[in-house]
mmCIF file with all atom_site columns, C-alpha atoms and ligand atoms in Angstrom:
data_model
loop_
_atom_site.group_PDB
_atom_site.id
_atom_site.type_symbol
_atom_site.label_atom_id
_atom_site.label_alt_id
_atom_site.label_comp_id
_atom_site.label_asym_id
_atom_site.label_entity_id
_atom_site.label_seq_id
_atom_site.pdbx_PDB_ins_code
_atom_site.Cartn_x
_atom_site.Cartn_y
_atom_site.Cartn_z
_atom_site.occupancy
_atom_site.B_iso_or_equiv
_atom_site.pdbx_formal_charge
_atom_site.auth_seq_id
_atom_site.auth_comp_id
_atom_site.auth_asym_id
_atom_site.auth_atom_id
_atom_site.pdbx_PDB_model_num
ATOM   1   C CA  . MET A 1 1   ? 103.121 105.918 78.769  1.00 85.00 ? 1   MET A CA  1
ATOM   2   C CA  . GLU A 1 2   ? 104.381 109.135 78.034  1.00 95.00 ? 2   GLU A CA  1
ATOM   3   C CA  . ILE A 1 3   ? 105.335 111.487 81.482  1.00 97.00 ? 3   ILE A CA  1
ATOM   4   C CA  . THR A 1 4   ? 105.474 115.241 80.678  1.00 98.00 ? 4   THR A CA  1
ATOM   5   C CA  . ILE A 1 5   ? 107.114 117.600 83.214  1.00 98.00 ? 5   ILE A CA  1
ATOM   6   C CA  . ALA A 1 6   ? 105.611 121.197 83.019  1.00 98.00 ? 6   ALA A CA  1
ATOM   7   C CA  . GLU A 1 7   ? 105.929 124.593 85.413  1.00 98.00 ? 7   GLU A CA  1
ATOM   8   C CA  . PHE A 1 8   ? 103.104 124.353 87.661  1.00 98.00 ? 8   PHE A CA  1
ATOM   9   C CA  . THR A 1 9   ? 100.616 127.127 87.166  1.00 98.00 ? 9   THR A CA  1
ATOM   10  C CA  . MET A 1 10  ? 97.268  128.157 88.674  1.00 98.00 ? 10  MET A CA  1
ATOM   11  C CA  . ASP A 1 11  ? 96.077  126.198 85.855  1.00 98.00 ? 11  ASP A CA  1
ATOM   12  C CA  . HIS A 1 12  ? 97.042  122.682 87.699  1.00 98.00 ? 12  HIS A CA  1
ATOM   13  C CA  . TYR A 1 13  ? 95.908  124.168 91.215  1.00 98.00 ? 13  TYR A CA  1
ATOM   14  C CA  . GLU A 1 14  ? 92.414  122.107 91.164  1.00 98.00 ? 14  GLU A CA  1
ATOM   15  C CA  . ALA A 1 15  ? 94.046  119.123 90.245  1.00 98.00 ? 15  ALA A CA  1
ATOM   16  C CA  . ALA A 1 16  ? 96.874  120.060 92.483  1.00 98.00 ? 16  ALA A CA  1
ATOM   17  C CA  . ILE A 1 17  ? 95.078  120.359 95.937  1.00 98.00 ? 17  ILE A CA  1
ATOM   18  C CA  . ALA A 1 18  ? 93.090  116.712 95.139  1.00 98.00 ? 18  ALA A CA  1
ATOM   19  C CA  . LEU A 1 19  ? 96.144  115.252 95.228  1.00 98.00 ? 19  LEU A CA  1
ATOM   20  C CA  . TRP A 1 20  ? 97.468  116.564 98.151  1.00 98.00 ? 20  TRP A CA  1
ATOM   21  C CA  . LYS A 1 21  ? 94.442  116.405 99.802  1.00 98.00 ? 21  LYS A CA  1
ATOM   22  C CA  . ALA A 1 22  ? 94.567  112.407 99.132  1.00 98.00 ? 22  ALA A CA  1
ATOM   23  C CA  . THR A 1 23  ? 98.207  111.949 99.961  1.00 97.00 ? 23  THR A CA  1
ATOM   24  C CA  . PRO A 1 24  ? 98.960  111.053 103.201 1.00 95.00 ? 24  PRO A CA  1
ATOM   25  C CA  . GLY A 1 25  ? 102.737 112.622 104.123 1.00 91.00 ? 25  GLY A CA  1
ATOM   26  C CA  . VAL A 1 26  ? 101.680 115.766 102.652 1.00 95.00 ? 26  VAL A CA  1
ATOM   27  C CA  . GLY A 1 27  ? 100.288 118.486 104.899 1.00 93.00 ? 27  GLY A CA  1
ATOM   28  C CA  . VAL A 1 28  ? 97.703  121.029 103.696 1.00 96.00 ? 28  VAL A CA  1
ATOM   29  C CA  . SER A 1 29  ? 97.192  124.218 105.618 1.00 94.00 ? 29  SER A CA  1
ATOM   30  C CA  . SER A 1 30  ? 95.708  127.766 104.619 1.00 92.00 ? 30  SER A CA  1
ATOM   31  C CA  . ALA A 1 31  ? 99.290  128.348 103.200 1.00 95.00 ? 31  ALA A CA  1
ATOM   32  C CA  . ASP A 1 32  ? 97.966  126.046 100.292 1.00 97.00 ? 32  ASP A CA  1
ATOM   33  C CA  . GLU A 1 33  ? 94.424  128.387 99.206  1.00 97.00 ? 33  GLU A CA  1
ATOM   34  C CA  . PRO A 1 34  ? 94.587  129.577 96.073  1.00 98.00 ? 34  PRO A CA  1
ATOM   35  C CA  . ALA A 1 35  ? 96.096  133.130 96.712  1.00 97.00 ? 35  ALA A CA  1
ATOM   36  C CA  . ALA A 1 36  ? 98.897  131.689 98.866  1.00 97.00 ? 36  ALA A CA  1
ATOM   37  C CA  . ILE A 1 37  ? 99.932  129.164 96.128  1.00 98.00 ? 37  ILE A CA  1
ATOM   38  C CA  . ARG A 1 38  ? 99.291  132.034 93.372  1.00 98.00 ? 38  ARG A CA  1
ATOM   39  C CA  . PHE A 1 39  ? 101.670 134.500 95.573  1.00 97.00 ? 39  PHE A CA  1
ATOM   40  C CA  . TYR A 1 40  ? 104.519 131.751 95.994  1.00 98.00 ? 40  TYR A CA  1
ATOM   41  C CA  . LEU A 1 41  ? 104.538 130.417 92.357  1.00 98.00 ? 41  LEU A CA  1
ATOM   42  C CA  . GLU A 1 42  ? 105.110 134.443 91.442  1.00 98.00 ? 42  GLU A CA  1
ATOM   43  C CA  . ARG A 1 43  ? 107.398 134.715 94.043  1.00 97.00 ? 43  ARG A CA  1
ATOM   44  C CA  . ASN A 1 44  ? 109.471 131.688 93.099  1.00 98.00 ? 44  ASN A CA  1
ATOM   45  C CA  . PRO A 1 45  ? 108.671 132.229 88.966  1.00 98.00 ? 45  PRO A CA  1
ATOM   46  C CA  . GLY A 1 46  ? 110.253 128.641 86.997  1.00 98.00 ? 46  GLY A CA  1
ATOM   47  C CA  . MET A 1 47  ? 110.776 126.682 89.820  1.00 98.00 ? 47  MET A CA  1
ATOM   48  C CA  . SER A 1 48  ? 107.618 124.568 90.809  1.00 98.00 ? 48  SER A CA  1
ATOM   49  C CA  . PHE A 1 49  ? 106.430 121.584 88.950  1.00 98.00 ? 49  PHE A CA  1
ATOM   50  C CA  . VAL A 1 50  ? 103.894 118.891 87.671  1.00 98.00 ? 50  VAL A CA  1
ATOM   51  C CA  . ALA A 1 51  ? 104.181 115.758 86.457  1.00 98.00 ? 51  ALA A CA  1
ATOM   52  C CA  . LEU A 1 52  ? 100.917 115.125 83.539  1.00 98.00 ? 52  LEU A CA  1
ATOM   53  C CA  . ALA A 1 53  ? 100.069 111.701 81.836  1.00 97.00 ? 53  ALA A CA  1
ATOM   54  C CA  . GLU A 1 54  ? 97.315  110.616 80.240  1.00 94.00 ? 54  GLU A CA  1
ATOM   55  C CA  . GLY A 1 55  ? 95.541  113.950 80.227  1.00 90.00 ? 55  GLY A CA  1
ATOM   56  C CA  . ARG A 1 56  ? 96.162  114.588 83.894  1.00 97.00 ? 56  ARG A CA  1
ATOM   57  C CA  . LEU A 1 57  ? 97.896  115.656 86.705  1.00 98.00 ? 57  LEU A CA  1
ATOM   58  C CA  . ILE A 1 58  ? 100.166 112.722 88.172  1.00 98.00 ? 58  ILE A CA  1
ATOM   59  C CA  . GLY A 1 59  ? 102.723 114.328 90.577  1.00 98.00 ? 59  GLY A CA  1
ATOM   60  C CA  . THR A 1 60  ? 103.827 117.577 92.138  1.00 98.00 ? 60  THR A CA  1
ATOM   61  C CA  . ILE A 1 61  ? 106.813 119.653 93.496  1.00 98.00 ? 61  ILE A CA  1
ATOM   62  C CA  . LEU A 1 62  ? 106.676 123.135 94.919  1.00 98.00 ? 62  LEU A CA  1
ATOM   63  C CA  . CYS A 1 63  ? 110.265 124.696 95.265  1.00 98.00 ? 63  CYS A CA  1
ATOM   64  C CA  . GLY A 1 64  ? 111.256 128.421 95.984  1.00 98.00 ? 64  GLY A CA  1
ATOM   65  C CA  . HIS A 1 65  ? 114.132 129.798 98.011  1.00 98.00 ? 65  HIS A CA  1
ATOM   66  C CA  . ASP A 1 66  ? 114.481 133.285 99.949  1.00 98.00 ? 66  ASP A CA  1
ATOM   67  C CA  . GLY A 1 67  ? 117.724 134.544 98.591  1.00 97.00 ? 67  GLY A CA  1
ATOM   68  C CA  . ARG A 1 68  ? 120.076 132.069 100.856 1.00 98.00 ? 68  ARG A CA  1
ATOM   69  C CA  . ARG A 1 69  ? 118.765 128.656 100.846 1.00 98.00 ? 69  ARG A CA  1
ATOM   70  C CA  . GLY A 1 70  ? 115.932 126.152 98.524  1.00 98.00 ? 70  GLY A CA  1
ATOM   71  C CA  . TYR A 1 71  ? 112.829 124.739 99.771  1.00 98.00 ? 71  TYR A CA  1
ATOM   72  C CA  . ILE A 1 72  ? 110.828 122.025 98.597  1.00 98.00 ? 72  ILE A CA  1
ATOM   73  C CA  . HIS A 1 73  ? 107.012 121.505 99.241  1.00 98.00 ? 73  HIS A CA  1
ATOM   74  C CA  . HIS A 1 74  ? 104.169 119.097 98.532  1.00 98.00 ? 74  HIS A CA  1
ATOM   75  C CA  . VAL A 1 75  ? 106.348 116.271 96.341  1.00 98.00 ? 75  VAL A CA  1
ATOM   76  C CA  . ALA A 1 76  ? 103.641 113.963 95.608  1.00 98.00 ? 76  ALA A CA  1
ATOM   77  C CA  . VAL A 1 77  ? 103.121 110.989 93.335  1.00 98.00 ? 77  VAL A CA  1
ATOM   78  C CA  . HIS A 1 78  ? 99.928  110.090 92.441  1.00 98.00 ? 78  HIS A CA  1
ATOM   79  C CA  . PRO A 1 79  ? 99.842  105.830 94.080  1.00 98.00 ? 79  PRO A CA  1
ATOM   80  C CA  . ASP A 1 80  ? 99.266  104.168 90.554  1.00 97.00 ? 80  ASP A CA  1
ATOM   81  C CA  . TYR A 1 81  ? 102.294 106.115 88.670  1.00 98.00 ? 81  TYR A CA  1
ATOM   82  C CA  . ARG A 1 82  ? 104.824 105.355 91.886  1.00 98.00 ? 82  ARG A CA  1
ATOM   83  C CA  . ARG A 1 83  ? 108.434 103.945 91.432  1.00 98.00 ? 83  ARG A CA  1
ATOM   84  C CA  . GLN A 1 84  ? 108.824 104.782 87.695  1.00 97.00 ? 84  GLN A CA  1
ATOM   85  C CA  . GLY A 1 85  ? 110.702 108.012 88.665  1.00 98.00 ? 85  GLY A CA  1
ATOM   86  C CA  . ILE A 1 86  ? 108.539 110.613 88.311  1.00 98.00 ? 86  ILE A CA  1
ATOM   87  C CA  . ALA A 1 87  ? 109.416 112.287 92.089  1.00 98.00 ? 87  ALA A CA  1
ATOM   88  C CA  . THR A 1 88  ? 113.214 111.953 90.926  1.00 98.00 ? 88  THR A CA  1
ATOM   89  C CA  . GLN A 1 89  ? 112.532 113.907 87.645  1.00 98.00 ? 89  GLN A CA  1
ATOM   90  C CA  . LEU A 1 90  ? 110.497 116.701 89.497  1.00 98.00 ? 90  LEU A CA  1
ATOM   91  C CA  . GLY A 1 91  ? 113.402 116.636 92.260  1.00 98.00 ? 91  GLY A CA  1
ATOM   92  C CA  . ASP A 1 92  ? 115.767 117.070 89.759  1.00 98.00 ? 92  ASP A CA  1
ATOM   93  C CA  . ARG A 1 93  ? 113.969 119.843 87.846  1.00 98.00 ? 93  ARG A CA  1
ATOM   94  C CA  . ALA A 1 94  ? 113.382 121.674 91.021  1.00 98.00 ? 94  ALA A CA  1
ATOM   95  C CA  . LEU A 1 95  ? 117.120 121.285 92.057  1.00 98.00 ? 95  LEU A CA  1
ATOM   96  C CA  . ALA A 1 96  ? 118.405 122.879 88.680  1.00 98.00 ? 96  ALA A CA  1
ATOM   97  C CA  . SER A 1 97  ? 115.875 125.600 89.155  1.00 98.00 ? 97  SER A CA  1
ATOM   98  C CA  . LEU A 1 98  ? 117.902 126.706 92.405  1.00 98.00 ? 98  LEU A CA  1
ATOM   99  C CA  . LYS A 1 99  ? 121.169 126.019 91.051  1.00 98.00 ? 99  LYS A CA  1
ATOM   100 C CA  . ALA A 1 100 ? 120.558 128.210 88.053  1.00 98.00 ? 100 ALA A CA  1
ATOM   101 C CA  . VAL A 1 101 ? 119.866 131.078 90.391  1.00 98.00 ? 101 VAL A CA  1
ATOM   102 C CA  . GLY A 1 102 ? 122.941 130.507 92.141  1.00 98.00 ? 102 GLY A CA  1
ATOM   103 C CA  . ILE A 1 103 ? 121.159 128.808 95.724  1.00 98.00 ? 103 ILE A CA  1
ATOM   104 C CA  . GLY A 1 104 ? 123.562 125.537 96.389  1.00 98.00 ? 104 GLY A CA  1
ATOM   105 C CA  . LYS A 1 105 ? 121.661 124.423 99.313  1.00 98.00 ? 105 LYS A CA  1
ATOM   106 C CA  . CYS A 1 106 ? 117.984 123.127 99.659  1.00 98.00 ? 106 CYS A CA  1
ATOM   107 C CA  . HIS A 1 107 ? 116.059 121.823 102.884 1.00 98.00 ? 107 HIS A CA  1
ATOM   108 C CA  . LEU A 1 108 ? 112.680 120.251 103.077 1.00 98.00 ? 108 LEU A CA  1
ATOM   109 C CA  . PHE A 1 109 ? 110.106 119.374 105.803 1.00 96.00 ? 109 PHE A CA  1
ATOM   110 C CA  . ILE A 1 110 ? 109.226 115.726 106.395 1.00 96.00 ? 110 ILE A CA  1
ATOM   111 C CA  . PHE A 1 111 ? 107.418 113.809 108.984 1.00 94.00 ? 111 PHE A CA  1
ATOM   112 C CA  . PRO A 1 112 ? 109.428 111.703 110.782 1.00 95.00 ? 112 PRO A CA  1
ATOM   113 C CA  . GLN A 1 113 ? 106.890 109.024 110.458 1.00 96.00 ? 113 GLN A CA  1
ATOM   114 C CA  . ASN A 1 114 ? 107.170 109.145 106.863 1.00 96.00 ? 114 ASN A CA  1
ATOM   115 C CA  . GLN A 1 115 ? 109.410 106.607 106.472 1.00 97.00 ? 115 GLN A CA  1
ATOM   116 C CA  . THR A 1 116 ? 108.661 106.067 102.310 1.00 97.00 ? 116 THR A CA  1
ATOM   117 C CA  . GLY A 1 117 ? 109.436 109.601 102.055 1.00 97.00 ? 117 GLY A CA  1
ATOM   118 C CA  . ILE A 1 118 ? 112.364 109.906 103.694 1.00 98.00 ? 118 ILE A CA  1
ATOM   119 C CA  . THR A 1 119 ? 114.022 106.314 101.885 1.00 98.00 ? 119 THR A CA  1
ATOM   120 C CA  . PHE A 1 120 ? 113.037 108.167 98.687  1.00 98.00 ? 120 PHE A CA  1
ATOM   121 C CA  . TRP A 1 121 ? 115.078 111.452 99.371  1.00 98.00 ? 121 TRP A CA  1
ATOM   122 C CA  . GLU A 1 122 ? 118.004 109.440 100.630 1.00 98.00 ? 122 GLU A CA  1
ATOM   123 C CA  . SER A 1 123 ? 117.645 106.900 97.644  1.00 98.00 ? 123 SER A CA  1
ATOM   124 C CA  . ILE A 1 124 ? 118.578 110.430 95.667  1.00 97.00 ? 124 ILE A CA  1
ATOM   125 C CA  . GLY A 1 125 ? 121.164 111.908 97.662  1.00 97.00 ? 125 GLY A CA  1
ATOM   126 C CA  . TRP A 1 126 ? 119.491 114.027 100.420 1.00 98.00 ? 126 TRP A CA  1
ATOM   127 C CA  . ASP A 1 127 ? 120.461 113.389 103.961 1.00 98.00 ? 127 ASP A CA  1
ATOM   128 C CA  . LEU A 1 128 ? 118.553 113.012 106.891 1.00 98.00 ? 128 LEU A CA  1
ATOM   129 C CA  . ARG A 1 129 ? 119.237 115.967 109.715 1.00 97.00 ? 129 ARG A CA  1
ATOM   130 C CA  . GLU A 1 130 ? 119.283 114.758 113.304 1.00 94.00 ? 130 GLU A CA  1
ATOM   131 C CA  . ASP A 1 131 ? 121.068 117.606 114.399 1.00 97.00 ? 131 ASP A CA  1
ATOM   132 C CA  . VAL A 1 132 ? 118.187 120.691 114.116 1.00 96.00 ? 132 VAL A CA  1
ATOM   133 C CA  . ARG A 1 133 ? 114.784 120.735 115.483 1.00 96.00 ? 133 ARG A CA  1
ATOM   134 C CA  . ILE A 1 134 ? 111.769 123.052 113.600 1.00 96.00 ? 134 ILE A CA  1
ATOM   135 C CA  . MET A 1 135 ? 110.451 126.101 115.482 1.00 97.00 ? 135 MET A CA  1
ATOM   136 C CA  . SER A 1 136 ? 107.317 127.999 114.276 1.00 96.00 ? 136 SER A CA  1
ATOM   137 C CA  . LYS A 1 137 ? 105.545 131.027 115.281 1.00 97.00 ? 137 LYS A CA  1
ATOM   138 C CA  . PHE A 1 138 ? 101.887 131.713 114.183 1.00 93.00 ? 138 PHE A CA  1
ATOM   139 C CA  . MET A 1 139 ? 100.862 135.097 113.386 1.00 93.00 ? 139 MET A CA  1
ATOM   140 C CA  . GLU A 1 140 ? 97.421  136.788 112.048 1.00 88.00 ? 140 GLU A CA  1
ATOM   141 C CA  . VAL A 1 141 ? 97.786  138.544 108.888 1.00 83.00 ? 141 VAL A CA  1
ATOM   142 C CA  . ASP A 1 142 ? 95.764  140.880 107.024 1.00 75.00 ? 142 ASP A CA  1
ATOM   143 C CA  . ASP A 1 143 ? 93.259  138.660 105.583 1.00 60.00 ? 143 ASP A CA  1
ATOM   144 C CA  . GLY A 1 144 ? 93.065  136.771 108.909 1.00 46.00 ? 144 GLY A CA  1
ATOM   145 C CA  . SER A 1 145 ? 94.532  133.660 108.029 1.00 49.00 ? 145 SER A CA  1
ATOM   146 C CA  . SER A 1 146 ? 97.884  132.220 109.251 1.00 46.00 ? 146 SER A CA  1
ATOM   147 C CA  . CYS A 1 147 ? 100.884 130.699 107.210 1.00 44.00 ? 147 CYS A CA  1
HETATM 148 C C1  . LIG B 2 .   ? 107.700 109.523 97.963  1.00 82.84 ? 201 LIG B C1  1
HETATM 149 C C2  . LIG B 2 .   ? 106.999 109.469 96.379  1.00 82.84 ? 201 LIG B C2  1
HETATM 150 C C3  . LIG B 2 .   ? 106.817 111.197 96.200  1.00 82.84 ? 201 LIG B C3  1
HETATM 151 C C4  . LIG B 2 .   ? 108.314 108.730 95.500  1.00 82.84 ? 201 LIG B C4  1
HETATM 152 O O1  . LIG B 2 .   ? 107.773 109.187 94.235  1.00 82.84 ? 201 LIG B O1  1
HETATM 153 P P1  . LIG B 2 .   ? 108.277 107.771 93.375  1.00 82.84 ? 201 LIG B P1  1
HETATM 154 O O2  . LIG B 2 .   ? 107.681 108.761 92.098  1.00 82.84 ? 201 LIG B O2  1
HETATM 155 O O3  . LIG B 2 .   ? 107.560 106.871 93.506  1.00 82.84 ? 201 LIG B O3  1
HETATM 156 O O4  . LIG B 2 .   ? 109.386 108.155 93.490  1.00 82.84 ? 201 LIG B O4  1
HETATM 157 P P2  . LIG B 2 .   ? 110.603 107.527 92.476  1.00 82.84 ? 201 LIG B P2  1
HETATM 158 O O5  . LIG B 2 .   ? 110.334 106.478 91.361  1.00 82.84 ? 201 LIG B O5  1
HETATM 159 O O6  . LIG B 2 .   ? 111.659 109.053 91.621  1.00 82.84 ? 201 LIG B O6  1
HETATM 160 O O7  . LIG B 2 .   ? 111.684 107.066 93.391  1.00 82.84 ? 201 LIG B O7  1
HETATM 161 C C5  . LIG B 2 .   ? 113.161 106.747 93.475  1.00 82.84 ? 201 LIG B C5  1
HETATM 162 C C6  . LIG B 2 .   ? 114.089 105.545 94.499  1.00 82.84 ? 201 LIG B C6  1
HETATM 163 O O8  . LIG B 2 .   ? 113.243 106.325 95.525  1.00 82.84 ? 201 LIG B O8  1
HETATM 164 C C7  . LIG B 2 .   ? 113.120 105.156 96.523  1.00 82.84 ? 201 LIG B C7  1
HETATM 165 N N1  . LIG B 2 .   ? 111.741 104.822 96.970  1.00 82.84 ? 201 LIG B N1  1
HETATM 166 C C8  . LIG B 2 .   ? 110.400 105.446 96.185  1.00 82.84 ? 201 LIG B C8  1
HETATM 167 N N2  . LIG B 2 .   ? 109.414 105.115 96.667  1.00 82.84 ? 201 LIG B N2  1
HETATM 168 C C9  . LIG B 2 .   ? 109.696 103.812 97.602  1.00 82.84 ? 201 LIG B C9  1
HETATM 169 C C10 . LIG B 2 .   ? 109.154 102.826 98.332  1.00 82.84 ? 201 LIG B C10 1
HETATM 170 N N3  . LIG B 2 .   ? 107.702 103.133 98.154  1.00 82.84 ? 201 LIG B N3  1
HETATM 171 N N4  . LIG B 2 .   ? 109.760 102.038 98.965  1.00 82.84 ? 201 LIG B N4  1
HETATM 172 C C11 . LIG B 2 .   ? 111.243 102.203 99.037  1.00 82.84 ? 201 LIG B C11 1
HETATM 173 N N5  . LIG B 2 .   ? 111.918 103.122 98.314  1.00 82.84 ? 201 LIG B N5  1
HETATM 174 C C12 . LIG B 2 .   ? 111.282 103.826 97.613  1.00 82.84 ? 201 LIG B C12 1
HETATM 175 C C13 . LIG B 2 .   ? 113.570 103.972 95.667  1.00 82.84 ? 201 LIG B C13 1
HETATM 176 O O9  . LIG B 2 .   ? 114.864 103.599 95.881  1.00 82.84 ? 201 LIG B O9  1
HETATM 177 C C14 . LIG B 2 .   ? 113.451 104.069 94.260  1.00 82.84 ? 201 LIG B C14 1
HETATM 178 O O10 . LIG B 2 .   ? 113.743 103.979 93.040  1.00 82.84 ? 201 LIG B O10 1
HETATM 179 P P3  . LIG B 2 .   ? 113.671 102.642 92.641  1.00 82.84 ? 201 LIG B P3  1
HETATM 180 O O11 . LIG B 2 .   ? 112.198 102.585 92.300  1.00 82.84 ? 201 LIG B O11 1
HETATM 181 O O12 . LIG B 2 .   ? 114.534 102.087 90.992  1.00 82.84 ? 201 LIG B O12 1
HETATM 182 O O13 . LIG B 2 .   ? 113.903 101.493 93.492  1.00 82.84 ? 201 LIG B O13 1
HETATM 183 C C15 . LIG B 2 .   ? 105.878 109.102 96.824  1.00 82.84 ? 201 LIG B C15 1
HETATM 184 O O14 . LIG B 2 .   ? 105.956 107.858 97.060  1.00 82.84 ? 201 LIG B O14 1
HETATM 185 C C16 . LIG B 2 .   ? 104.614 109.903 97.579  1.00 82.84 ? 201 LIG B C16 1
HETATM 186 O O15 . LIG B 2 .   ? 103.968 110.759 96.440  1.00 82.84 ? 201 LIG B O15 1
HETATM 187 N N6  . LIG B 2 .   ? 104.552 109.641 98.646  1.00 82.84 ? 201 LIG B N6  1
HETATM 188 C C17 . LIG B 2 .   ? 103.556 110.265 99.280  1.00 82.84 ? 201 LIG B C17 1
HETATM 189 C C18 . LIG B 2 .   ? 103.932 111.812 99.649  1.00 82.84 ? 201 LIG B C18 1
HETATM 190 C C19 . LIG B 2 .   ? 105.080 112.089 100.236 1.00 82.84 ? 201 LIG B C19 1
HETATM 191 O O16 . LIG B 2 .   ? 105.591 111.040 101.453 1.00 82.84 ? 201 LIG B O16 1
HETATM 192 N N7  . LIG B 2 .   ? 106.046 112.730 99.899  1.00 82.84 ? 201 LIG B N7  1
HETATM 193 C C20 . LIG B 2 .   ? 107.151 112.933 100.216 1.00 82.84 ? 201 LIG B C20 1
HETATM 194 C C21 . LIG B 2 .   ? 107.047 113.916 101.618 1.00 82.84 ? 201 LIG B C21 1
HETATM 195 S S1  . LIG B 2 .   ? 108.189 115.224 101.639 1.00 82.84 ? 201 LIG B S1  1
#
């Protein structure tokens, strides 16, 4: 079966949000509304990818940077297509895009109970950090949503 990796565009949005909502381990929030994803893709061109097979979207990765570090979100592969190296390919493409603009370190957030996700990332050379915690602050923004 042929798997194609393509740049994530808003044409993929509906299939992507359906996959994210159906995938335990992917946290969906107001930051995944169409306008927010459009803003993200415009800020980080050529860094987010989809995997396509048999005419359907079967995998995603969102990737961007803040000028200093890269960040990856929403890595998901449809259950019918796992263990075929698809997430590995998506990760490779995202990291290559960061490297191409001079970003040499990338972080991601993962739920501590997501052992499959942790095993996957470790298998492709990522280190699980025990020395940092995440702190977050929510703010009202002009459109009334938070992200
Ligand atoms: C994690 C996930 C993205 C992996 O996708 P995938 O396309 O199956 O991953 P790959 O085929 O590229 O796996 C590469 C390697 O990771 C490891 N791995 C992946 N899934 C694994 C599993 N369920 N159990 C053990 N090892 C696993 C293996 O070493 C695998 O190599 P192998 O198949 O040759 O043994 C997929 O399981 C998924 O969508 N999970 C739910 C969402 C999620 O947890 N995303 C990550 C949150 S940041």
